[in-house]
PDB file of C-alpha atoms in Angstrom:
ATOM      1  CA  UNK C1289     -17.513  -9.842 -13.784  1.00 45.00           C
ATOM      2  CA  UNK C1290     -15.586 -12.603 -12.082  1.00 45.00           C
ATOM      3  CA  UNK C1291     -18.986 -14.080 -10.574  1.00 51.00           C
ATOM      4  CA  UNK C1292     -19.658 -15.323 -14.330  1.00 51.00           C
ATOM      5  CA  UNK C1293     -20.151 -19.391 -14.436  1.00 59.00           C
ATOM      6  CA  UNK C1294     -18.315 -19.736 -17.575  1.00 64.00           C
ATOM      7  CA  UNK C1295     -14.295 -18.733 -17.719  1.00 70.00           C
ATOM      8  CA  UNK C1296     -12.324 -19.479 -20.943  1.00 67.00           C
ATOM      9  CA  UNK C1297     -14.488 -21.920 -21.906  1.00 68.00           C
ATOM     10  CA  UNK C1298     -14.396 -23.672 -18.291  1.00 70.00           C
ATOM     11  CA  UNK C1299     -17.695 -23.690 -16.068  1.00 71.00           C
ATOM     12  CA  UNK C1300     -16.524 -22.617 -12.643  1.00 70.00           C
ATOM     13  CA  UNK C1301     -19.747 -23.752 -11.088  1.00 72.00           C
ATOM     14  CA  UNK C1302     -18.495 -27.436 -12.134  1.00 75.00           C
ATOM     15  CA  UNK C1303     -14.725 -27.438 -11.126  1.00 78.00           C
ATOM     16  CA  UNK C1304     -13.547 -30.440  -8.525  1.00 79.00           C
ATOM     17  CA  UNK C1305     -12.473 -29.869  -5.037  1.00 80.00           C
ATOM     18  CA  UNK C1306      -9.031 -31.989  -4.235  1.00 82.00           C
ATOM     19  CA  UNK C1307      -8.554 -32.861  -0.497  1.00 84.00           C
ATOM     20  CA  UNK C1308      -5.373 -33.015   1.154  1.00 80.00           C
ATOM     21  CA  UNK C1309      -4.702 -37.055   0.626  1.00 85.00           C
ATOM     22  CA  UNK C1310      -5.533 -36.698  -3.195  1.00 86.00           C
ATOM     23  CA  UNK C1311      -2.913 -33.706  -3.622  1.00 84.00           C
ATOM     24  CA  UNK C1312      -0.079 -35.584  -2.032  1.00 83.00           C
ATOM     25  CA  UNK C1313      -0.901 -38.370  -3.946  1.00 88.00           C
ATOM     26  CA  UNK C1314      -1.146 -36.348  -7.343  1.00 88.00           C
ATOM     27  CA  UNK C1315       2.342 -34.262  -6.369  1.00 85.00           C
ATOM     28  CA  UNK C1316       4.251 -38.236  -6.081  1.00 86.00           C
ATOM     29  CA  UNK C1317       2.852 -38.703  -9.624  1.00 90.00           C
ATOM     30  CA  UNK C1318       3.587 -35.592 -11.095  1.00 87.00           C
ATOM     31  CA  UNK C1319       7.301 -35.614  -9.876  1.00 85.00           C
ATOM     32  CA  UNK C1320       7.446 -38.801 -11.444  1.00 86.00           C
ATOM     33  CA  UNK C1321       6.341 -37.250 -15.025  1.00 87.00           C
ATOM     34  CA  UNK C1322       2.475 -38.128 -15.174  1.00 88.00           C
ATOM     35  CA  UNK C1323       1.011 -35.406 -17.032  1.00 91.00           C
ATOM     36  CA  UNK C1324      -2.598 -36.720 -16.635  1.00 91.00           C
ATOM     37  CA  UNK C1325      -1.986 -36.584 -13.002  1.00 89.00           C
ATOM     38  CA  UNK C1326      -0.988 -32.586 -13.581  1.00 88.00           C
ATOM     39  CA  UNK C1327      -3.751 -32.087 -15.448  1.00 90.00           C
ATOM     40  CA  UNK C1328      -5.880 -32.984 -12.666  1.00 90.00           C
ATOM     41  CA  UNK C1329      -4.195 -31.297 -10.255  1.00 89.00           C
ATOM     42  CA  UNK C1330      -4.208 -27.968 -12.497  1.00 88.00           C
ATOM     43  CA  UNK C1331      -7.796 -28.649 -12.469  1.00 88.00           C
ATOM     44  CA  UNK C1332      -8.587 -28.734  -9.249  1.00 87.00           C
ATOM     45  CA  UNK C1333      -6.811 -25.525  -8.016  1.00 87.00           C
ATOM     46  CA  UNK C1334      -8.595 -23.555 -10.534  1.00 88.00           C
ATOM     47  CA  UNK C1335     -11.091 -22.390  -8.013  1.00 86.00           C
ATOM     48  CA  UNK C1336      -7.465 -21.235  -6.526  1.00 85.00           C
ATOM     49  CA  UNK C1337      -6.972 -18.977  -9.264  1.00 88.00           C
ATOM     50  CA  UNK C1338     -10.509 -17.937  -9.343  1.00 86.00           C
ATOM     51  CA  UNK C1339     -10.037 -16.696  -5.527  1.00 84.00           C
ATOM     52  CA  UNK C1340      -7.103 -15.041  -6.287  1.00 85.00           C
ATOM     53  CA  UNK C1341      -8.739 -12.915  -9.232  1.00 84.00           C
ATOM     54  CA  UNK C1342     -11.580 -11.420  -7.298  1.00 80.00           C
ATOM     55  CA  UNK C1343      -8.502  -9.250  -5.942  1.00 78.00           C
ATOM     56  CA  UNK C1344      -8.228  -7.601  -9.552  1.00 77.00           C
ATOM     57  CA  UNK C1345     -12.147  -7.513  -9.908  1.00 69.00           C
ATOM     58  CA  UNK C1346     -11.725  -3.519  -9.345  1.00 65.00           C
ATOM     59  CA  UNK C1347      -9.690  -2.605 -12.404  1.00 64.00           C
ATOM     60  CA  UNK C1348     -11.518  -3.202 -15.644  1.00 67.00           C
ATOM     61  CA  UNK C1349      -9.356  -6.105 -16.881  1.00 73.00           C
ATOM     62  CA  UNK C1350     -10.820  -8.762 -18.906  1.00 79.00           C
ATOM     63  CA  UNK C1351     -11.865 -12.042 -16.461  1.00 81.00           C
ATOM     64  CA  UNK C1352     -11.114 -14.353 -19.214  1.00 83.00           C
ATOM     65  CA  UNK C1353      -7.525 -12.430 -19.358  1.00 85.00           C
ATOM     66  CA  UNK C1354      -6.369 -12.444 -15.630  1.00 87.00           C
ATOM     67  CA  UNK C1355      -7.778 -16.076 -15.591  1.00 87.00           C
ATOM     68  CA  UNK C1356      -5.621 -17.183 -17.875  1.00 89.00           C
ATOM     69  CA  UNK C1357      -2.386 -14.985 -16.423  1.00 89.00           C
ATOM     70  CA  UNK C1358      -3.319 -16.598 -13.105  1.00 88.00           C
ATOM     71  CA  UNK C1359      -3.367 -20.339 -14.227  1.00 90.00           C
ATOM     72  CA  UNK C1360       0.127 -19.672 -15.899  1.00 91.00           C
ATOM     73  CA  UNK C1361       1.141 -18.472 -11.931  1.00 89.00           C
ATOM     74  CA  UNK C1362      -0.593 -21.686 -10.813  1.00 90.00           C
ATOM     75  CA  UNK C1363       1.073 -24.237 -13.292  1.00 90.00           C
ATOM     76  CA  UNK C1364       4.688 -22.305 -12.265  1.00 90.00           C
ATOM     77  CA  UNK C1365       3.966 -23.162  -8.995  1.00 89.00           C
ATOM     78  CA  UNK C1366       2.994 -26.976  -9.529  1.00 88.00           C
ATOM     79  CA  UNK C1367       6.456 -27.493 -11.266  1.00 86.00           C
ATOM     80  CA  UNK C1368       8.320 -25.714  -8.317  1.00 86.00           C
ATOM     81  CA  UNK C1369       6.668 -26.186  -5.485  1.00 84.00           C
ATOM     82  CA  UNK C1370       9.368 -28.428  -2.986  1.00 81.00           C
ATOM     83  CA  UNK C1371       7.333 -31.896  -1.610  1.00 77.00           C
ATOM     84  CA  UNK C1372       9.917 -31.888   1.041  1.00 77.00           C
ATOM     85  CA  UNK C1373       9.316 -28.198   2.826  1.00 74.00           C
ATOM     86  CA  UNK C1374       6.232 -28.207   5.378  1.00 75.00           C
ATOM     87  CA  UNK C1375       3.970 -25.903   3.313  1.00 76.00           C
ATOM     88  CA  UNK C1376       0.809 -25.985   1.948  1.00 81.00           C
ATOM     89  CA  UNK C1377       0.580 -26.276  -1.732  1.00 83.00           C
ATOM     90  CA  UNK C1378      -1.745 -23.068  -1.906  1.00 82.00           C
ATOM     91  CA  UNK C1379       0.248 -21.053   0.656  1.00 83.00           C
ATOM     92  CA  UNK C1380       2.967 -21.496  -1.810  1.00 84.00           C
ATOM     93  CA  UNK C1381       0.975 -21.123  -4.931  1.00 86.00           C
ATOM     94  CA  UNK C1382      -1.169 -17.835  -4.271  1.00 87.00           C
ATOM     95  CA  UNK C1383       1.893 -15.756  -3.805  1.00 87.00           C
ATOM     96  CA  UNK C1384       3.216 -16.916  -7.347  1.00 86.00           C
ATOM     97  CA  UNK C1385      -0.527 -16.335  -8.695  1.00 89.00           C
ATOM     98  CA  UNK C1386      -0.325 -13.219  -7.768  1.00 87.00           C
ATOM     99  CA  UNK C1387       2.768 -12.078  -8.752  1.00 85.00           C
ATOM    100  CA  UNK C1388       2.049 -13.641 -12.354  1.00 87.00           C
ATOM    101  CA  UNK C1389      -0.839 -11.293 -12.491  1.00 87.00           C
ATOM    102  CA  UNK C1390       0.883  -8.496 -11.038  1.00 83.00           C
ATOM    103  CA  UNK C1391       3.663  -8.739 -14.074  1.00 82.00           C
ATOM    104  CA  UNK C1392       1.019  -8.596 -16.236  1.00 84.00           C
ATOM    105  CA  UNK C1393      -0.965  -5.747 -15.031  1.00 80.00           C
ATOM    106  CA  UNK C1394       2.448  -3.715 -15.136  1.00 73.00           C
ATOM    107  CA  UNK C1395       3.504  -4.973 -18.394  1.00 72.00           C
ATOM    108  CA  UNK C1396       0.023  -3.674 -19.821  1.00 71.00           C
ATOM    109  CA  UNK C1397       0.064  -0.567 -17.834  1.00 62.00           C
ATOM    110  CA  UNK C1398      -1.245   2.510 -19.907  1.00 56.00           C
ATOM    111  CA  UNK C1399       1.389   4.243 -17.273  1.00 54.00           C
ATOM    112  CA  UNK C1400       4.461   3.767 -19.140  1.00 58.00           C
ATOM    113  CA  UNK C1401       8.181   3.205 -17.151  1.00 60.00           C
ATOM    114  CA  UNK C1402      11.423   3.310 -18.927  1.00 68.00           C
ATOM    115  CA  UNK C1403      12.740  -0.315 -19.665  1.00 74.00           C
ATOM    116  CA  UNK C1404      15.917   0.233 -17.071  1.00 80.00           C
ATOM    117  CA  UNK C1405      13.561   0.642 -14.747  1.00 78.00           C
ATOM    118  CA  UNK C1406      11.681  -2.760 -15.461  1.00 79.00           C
ATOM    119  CA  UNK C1407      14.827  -4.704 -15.295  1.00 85.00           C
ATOM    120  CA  UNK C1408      16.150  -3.487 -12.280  1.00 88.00           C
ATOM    121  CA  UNK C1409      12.719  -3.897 -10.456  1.00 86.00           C
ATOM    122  CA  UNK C1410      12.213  -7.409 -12.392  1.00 85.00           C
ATOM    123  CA  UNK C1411      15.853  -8.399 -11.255  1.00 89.00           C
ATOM    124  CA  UNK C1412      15.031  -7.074  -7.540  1.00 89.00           C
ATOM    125  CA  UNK C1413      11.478  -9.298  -7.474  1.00 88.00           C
ATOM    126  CA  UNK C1414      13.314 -12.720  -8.613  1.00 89.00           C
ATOM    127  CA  UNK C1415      16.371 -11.977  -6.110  1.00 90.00           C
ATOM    128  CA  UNK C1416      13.746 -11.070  -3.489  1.00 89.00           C
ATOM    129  CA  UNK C1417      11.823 -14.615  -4.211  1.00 88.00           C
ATOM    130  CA  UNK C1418      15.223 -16.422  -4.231  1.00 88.00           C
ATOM    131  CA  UNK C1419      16.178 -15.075  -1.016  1.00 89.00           C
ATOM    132  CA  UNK C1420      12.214 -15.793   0.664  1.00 88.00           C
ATOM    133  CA  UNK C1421      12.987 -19.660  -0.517  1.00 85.00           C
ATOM    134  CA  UNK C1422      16.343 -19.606   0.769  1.00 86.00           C
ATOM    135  CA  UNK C1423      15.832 -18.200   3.892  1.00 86.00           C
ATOM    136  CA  UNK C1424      12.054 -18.692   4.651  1.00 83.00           C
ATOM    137  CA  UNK C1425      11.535 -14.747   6.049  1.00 85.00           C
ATOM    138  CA  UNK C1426      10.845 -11.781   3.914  1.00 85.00           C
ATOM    139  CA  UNK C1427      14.180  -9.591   2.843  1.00 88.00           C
ATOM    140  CA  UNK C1428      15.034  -5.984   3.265  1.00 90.00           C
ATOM    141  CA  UNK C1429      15.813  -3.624   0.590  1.00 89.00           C
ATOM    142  CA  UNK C1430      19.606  -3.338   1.748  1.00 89.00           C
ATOM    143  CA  UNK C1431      19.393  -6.934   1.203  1.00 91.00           C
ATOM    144  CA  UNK C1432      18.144  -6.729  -2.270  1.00 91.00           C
ATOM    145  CA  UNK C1433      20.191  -4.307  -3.035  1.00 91.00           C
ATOM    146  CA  UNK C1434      23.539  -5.856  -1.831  1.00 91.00           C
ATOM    147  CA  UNK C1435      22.556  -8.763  -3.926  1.00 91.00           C
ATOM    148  CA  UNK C1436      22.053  -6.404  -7.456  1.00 92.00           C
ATOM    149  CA  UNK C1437      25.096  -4.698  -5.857  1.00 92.00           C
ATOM    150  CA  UNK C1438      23.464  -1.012  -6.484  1.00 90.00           C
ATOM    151  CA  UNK C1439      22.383   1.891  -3.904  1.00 89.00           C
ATOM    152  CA  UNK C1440      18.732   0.667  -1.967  1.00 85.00           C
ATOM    153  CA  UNK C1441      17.782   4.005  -3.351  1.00 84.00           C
ATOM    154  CA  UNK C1442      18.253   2.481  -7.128  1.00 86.00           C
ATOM    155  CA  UNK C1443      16.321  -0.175  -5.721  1.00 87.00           C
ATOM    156  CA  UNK C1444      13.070   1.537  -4.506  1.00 87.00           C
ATOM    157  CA  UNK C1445      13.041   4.187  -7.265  1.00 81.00           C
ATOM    158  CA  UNK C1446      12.021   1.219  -9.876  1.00 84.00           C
ATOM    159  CA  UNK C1447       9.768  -0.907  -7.579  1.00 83.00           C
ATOM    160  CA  UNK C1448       8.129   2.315  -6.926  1.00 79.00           C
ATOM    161  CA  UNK C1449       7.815   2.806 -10.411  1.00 73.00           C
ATOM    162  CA  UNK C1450       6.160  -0.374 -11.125  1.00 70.00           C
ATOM    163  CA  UNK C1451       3.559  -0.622  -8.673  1.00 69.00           C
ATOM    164  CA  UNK C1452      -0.047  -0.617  -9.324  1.00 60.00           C
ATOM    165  CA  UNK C1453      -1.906   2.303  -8.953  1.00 59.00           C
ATOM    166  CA  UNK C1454      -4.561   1.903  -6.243  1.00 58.00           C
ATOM    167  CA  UNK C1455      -8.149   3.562  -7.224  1.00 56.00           C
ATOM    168  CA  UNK C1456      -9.764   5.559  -4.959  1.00 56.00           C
ATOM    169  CA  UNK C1457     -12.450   3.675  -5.673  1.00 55.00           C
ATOM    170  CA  UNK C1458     -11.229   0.494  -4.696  1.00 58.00           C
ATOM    171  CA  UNK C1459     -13.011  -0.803  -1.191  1.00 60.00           C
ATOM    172  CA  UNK C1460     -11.265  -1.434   1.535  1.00 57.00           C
ATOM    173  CA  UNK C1461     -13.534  -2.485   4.352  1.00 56.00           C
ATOM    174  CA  UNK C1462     -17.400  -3.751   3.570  1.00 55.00           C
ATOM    175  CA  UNK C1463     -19.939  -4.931   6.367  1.00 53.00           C
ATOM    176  CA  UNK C1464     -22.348  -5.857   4.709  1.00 55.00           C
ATOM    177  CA  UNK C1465     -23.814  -2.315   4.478  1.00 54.00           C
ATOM    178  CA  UNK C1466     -21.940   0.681   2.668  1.00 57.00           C
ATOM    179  CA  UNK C1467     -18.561   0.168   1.897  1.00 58.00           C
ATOM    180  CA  UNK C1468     -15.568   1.816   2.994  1.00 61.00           C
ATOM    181  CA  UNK C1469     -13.342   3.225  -0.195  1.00 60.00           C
ATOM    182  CA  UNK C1470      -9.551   4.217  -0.450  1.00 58.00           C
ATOM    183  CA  UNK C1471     -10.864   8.057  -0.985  1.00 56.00           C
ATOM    184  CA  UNK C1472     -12.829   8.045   2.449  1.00 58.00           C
ATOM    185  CA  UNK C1473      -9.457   7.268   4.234  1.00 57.00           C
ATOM    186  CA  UNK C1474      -7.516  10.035   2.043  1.00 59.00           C
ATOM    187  CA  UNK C1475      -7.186  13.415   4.200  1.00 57.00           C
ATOM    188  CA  UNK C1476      -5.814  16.243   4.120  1.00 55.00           C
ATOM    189  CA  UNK C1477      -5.232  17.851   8.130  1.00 57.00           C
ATOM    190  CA  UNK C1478      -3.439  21.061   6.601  1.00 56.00           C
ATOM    191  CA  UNK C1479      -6.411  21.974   4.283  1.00 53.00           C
ATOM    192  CA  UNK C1480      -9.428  21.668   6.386  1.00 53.00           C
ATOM    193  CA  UNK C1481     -11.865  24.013   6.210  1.00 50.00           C
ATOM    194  CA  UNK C1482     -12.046  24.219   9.509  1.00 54.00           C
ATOM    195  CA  UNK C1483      -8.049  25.532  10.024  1.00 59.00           C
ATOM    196  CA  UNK C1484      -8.051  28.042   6.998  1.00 57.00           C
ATOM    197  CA  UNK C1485     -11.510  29.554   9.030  1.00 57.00           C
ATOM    198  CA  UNK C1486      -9.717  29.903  12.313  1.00 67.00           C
ATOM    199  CA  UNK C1487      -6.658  30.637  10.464  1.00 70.00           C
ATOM    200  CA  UNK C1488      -8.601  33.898   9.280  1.00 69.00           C
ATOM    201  CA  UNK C1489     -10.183  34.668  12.492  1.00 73.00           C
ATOM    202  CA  UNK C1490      -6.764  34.767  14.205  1.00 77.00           C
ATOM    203  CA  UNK C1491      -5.694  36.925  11.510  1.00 79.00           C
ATOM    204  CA  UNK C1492      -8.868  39.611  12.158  1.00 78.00           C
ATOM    205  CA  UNK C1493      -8.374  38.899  15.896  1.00 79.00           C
ATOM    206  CA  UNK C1494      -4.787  40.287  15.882  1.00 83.00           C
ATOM    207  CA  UNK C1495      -6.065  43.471  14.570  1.00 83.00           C
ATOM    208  CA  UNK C1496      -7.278  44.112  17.651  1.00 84.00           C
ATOM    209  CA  UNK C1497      -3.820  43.712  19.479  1.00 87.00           C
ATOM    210  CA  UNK C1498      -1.050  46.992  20.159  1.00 88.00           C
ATOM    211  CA  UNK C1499       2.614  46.178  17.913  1.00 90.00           C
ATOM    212  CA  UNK C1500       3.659  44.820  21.255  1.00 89.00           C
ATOM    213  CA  UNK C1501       1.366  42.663  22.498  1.00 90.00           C
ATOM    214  CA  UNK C1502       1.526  41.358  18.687  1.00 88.00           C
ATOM    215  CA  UNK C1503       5.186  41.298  19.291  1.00 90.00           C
ATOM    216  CA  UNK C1504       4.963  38.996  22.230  1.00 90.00           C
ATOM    217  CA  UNK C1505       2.691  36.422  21.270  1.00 88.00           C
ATOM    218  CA  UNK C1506       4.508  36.165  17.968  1.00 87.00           C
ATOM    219  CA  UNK C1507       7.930  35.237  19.770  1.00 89.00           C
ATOM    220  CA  UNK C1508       5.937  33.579  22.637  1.00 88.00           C
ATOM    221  CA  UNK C1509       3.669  30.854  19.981  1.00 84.00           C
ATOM    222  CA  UNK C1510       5.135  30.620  16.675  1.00 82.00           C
ATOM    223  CA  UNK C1511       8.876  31.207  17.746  1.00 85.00           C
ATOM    224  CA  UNK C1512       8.772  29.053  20.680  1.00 84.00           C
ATOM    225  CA  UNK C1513      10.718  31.513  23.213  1.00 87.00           C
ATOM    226  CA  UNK C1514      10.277  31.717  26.793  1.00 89.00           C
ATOM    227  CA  UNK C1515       9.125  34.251  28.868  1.00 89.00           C
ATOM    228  CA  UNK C1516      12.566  34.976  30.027  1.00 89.00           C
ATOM    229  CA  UNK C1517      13.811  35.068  26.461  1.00 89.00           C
ATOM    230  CA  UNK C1518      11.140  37.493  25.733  1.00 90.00           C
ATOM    231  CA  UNK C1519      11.773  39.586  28.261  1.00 90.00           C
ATOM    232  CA  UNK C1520      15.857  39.940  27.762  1.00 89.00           C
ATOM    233  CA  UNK C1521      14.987  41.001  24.192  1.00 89.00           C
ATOM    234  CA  UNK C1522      12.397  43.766  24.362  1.00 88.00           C
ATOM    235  CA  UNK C1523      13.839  45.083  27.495  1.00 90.00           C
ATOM    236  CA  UNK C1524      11.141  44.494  29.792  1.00 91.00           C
ATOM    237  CA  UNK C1525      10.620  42.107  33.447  1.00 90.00           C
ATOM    238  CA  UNK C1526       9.502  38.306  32.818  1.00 89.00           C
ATOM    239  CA  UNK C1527       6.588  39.461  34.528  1.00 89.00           C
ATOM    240  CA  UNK C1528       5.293  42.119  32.652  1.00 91.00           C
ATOM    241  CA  UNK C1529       5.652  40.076  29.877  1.00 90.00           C
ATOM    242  CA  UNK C1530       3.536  37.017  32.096  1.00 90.00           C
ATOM    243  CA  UNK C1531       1.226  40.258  32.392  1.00 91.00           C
ATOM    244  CA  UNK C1532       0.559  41.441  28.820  1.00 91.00           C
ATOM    245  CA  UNK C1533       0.205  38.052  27.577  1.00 90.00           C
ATOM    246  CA  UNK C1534      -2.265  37.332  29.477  1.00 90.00           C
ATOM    247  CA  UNK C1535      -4.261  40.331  28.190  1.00 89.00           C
ATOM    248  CA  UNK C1536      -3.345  39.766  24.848  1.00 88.00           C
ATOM    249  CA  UNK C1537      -5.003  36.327  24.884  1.00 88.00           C
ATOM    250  CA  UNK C1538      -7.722  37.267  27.126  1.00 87.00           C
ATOM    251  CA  UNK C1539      -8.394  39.897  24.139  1.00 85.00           C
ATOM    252  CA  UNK C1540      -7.909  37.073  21.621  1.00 83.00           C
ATOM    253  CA  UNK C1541     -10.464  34.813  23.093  1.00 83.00           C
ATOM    254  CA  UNK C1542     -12.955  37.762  22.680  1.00 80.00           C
ATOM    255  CA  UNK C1543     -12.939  37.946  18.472  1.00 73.00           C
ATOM    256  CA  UNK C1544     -12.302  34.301  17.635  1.00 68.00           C
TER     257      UNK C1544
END
């Protein structure tokens, strides 16, 4: 739904483009307390917001909803945003859209998570955005954590707990022809069908096999001995051993 022309009243197809120049210009004003100069600034990062919301299209929120979430995210970011650091206004501002829009997808999560939880993670988000602006790189958890003073483990357990749940319907990957979806890259390699058949097979195989031969190849593959090992503990030479396991797998090969 976020192709719509009309959002909140506001027709997309109509919204103004700001280049570069005109920004820098509108920032001096707004520092200095314009508001009409804000105004027009909020207005022509809306398409901003309206980029940023085609990440969410998958989730069954309302457009009108995450539209207005995201141009709360954008106006935060117009009254922080530092003139004096080297960044582009919307490399600083579509991290705070986001975020704004992440909040509120948690807050009206149907999956519900015990307030402690929320503060702790809430706490851990604005100390990790403090440090980012402080230090310009992206902190650890043992950072975060030093800074709550609790264990990283404390730390984990509630962003964990707060983080969106991905659908498995949610592409990943489109070429223009069918799309790739979460559940296509979901696998399980210890429930193939394939390893449960030969699994079996083995299993009828065996049948086939004396106690000792089954003995051998039992300490030889799944309990990782040597043949020397082998040998020592049935009482046998390392190369009869070499000789009846070759037999017994020759004999394997035949039923599976």
């Amino acid at each position: 739904m976020t192709n719509k022309v009309e959002i909140c009243g506001v027709n997309t197809s109509k919204l103004p483009v700001l280049s570069r120049e005109e920004k820098a210009e509108l920032f001096v004003k707004i520092k200095a307390g314009d508001m009409k100069a804000r105004e027009t600034f909020v207005q022509g990062n809306l398409r901003l917001v309206l980029s940023v919301i085609q990440r969410f299209n998958n989730r069954g929120e309302n457009v009108d909803d995450l539209f207005q979430v995201g141009c709360i995210g954008l106006i935060k970011a117009i009254d922080n945003f530092d003139l004096s650091q080297n960044v582009q206004f919307s490399t600083y501002a579509v991290p705070m859209i986001i975020g704004e829009i992440r909040r509120y997808l948690r807050d009206n999560n149907s999956i519900r998570v015990s307030r402690s939880l929320k503060d702790i993670a809430y706490k851990a988000m604005h100390v990790k955005e403090r440090l980012i602006s402080t230090n310009s790189k992206e902190p650890t958890i043992s950072e975060i954590a030093k800074e709550l003073d609790l264990p990283k483990e404390d730390v984990v357990f509630a962003l964990d707990a707060i983080a969106d749940p991905v659908s498995l319907f949610e592409p990943i990957y489109h070429d223009g022809g069918e799309a790739i979806f979460v559940m296509d890259q979901v696998k399980d390699t210890k429930n193939l069908d394939e390893n449960w058949l030969e699994s079996i097979a083995l299993s009828e195989a065996m049948k086939h096999l004396d106690e000792r031969e089954k003995h051998i190849l039992n300490l030889r593959f799944f309990q990782s001995r040597t043949q020397m090992e082998v040998a020592e503990e049935i009482g046998i030479s390392q190369a009869q051993v070499s000789r009846l396991e070759k037999s017994a797998l020759k004999q394997l090969r035949k039923y599976v």
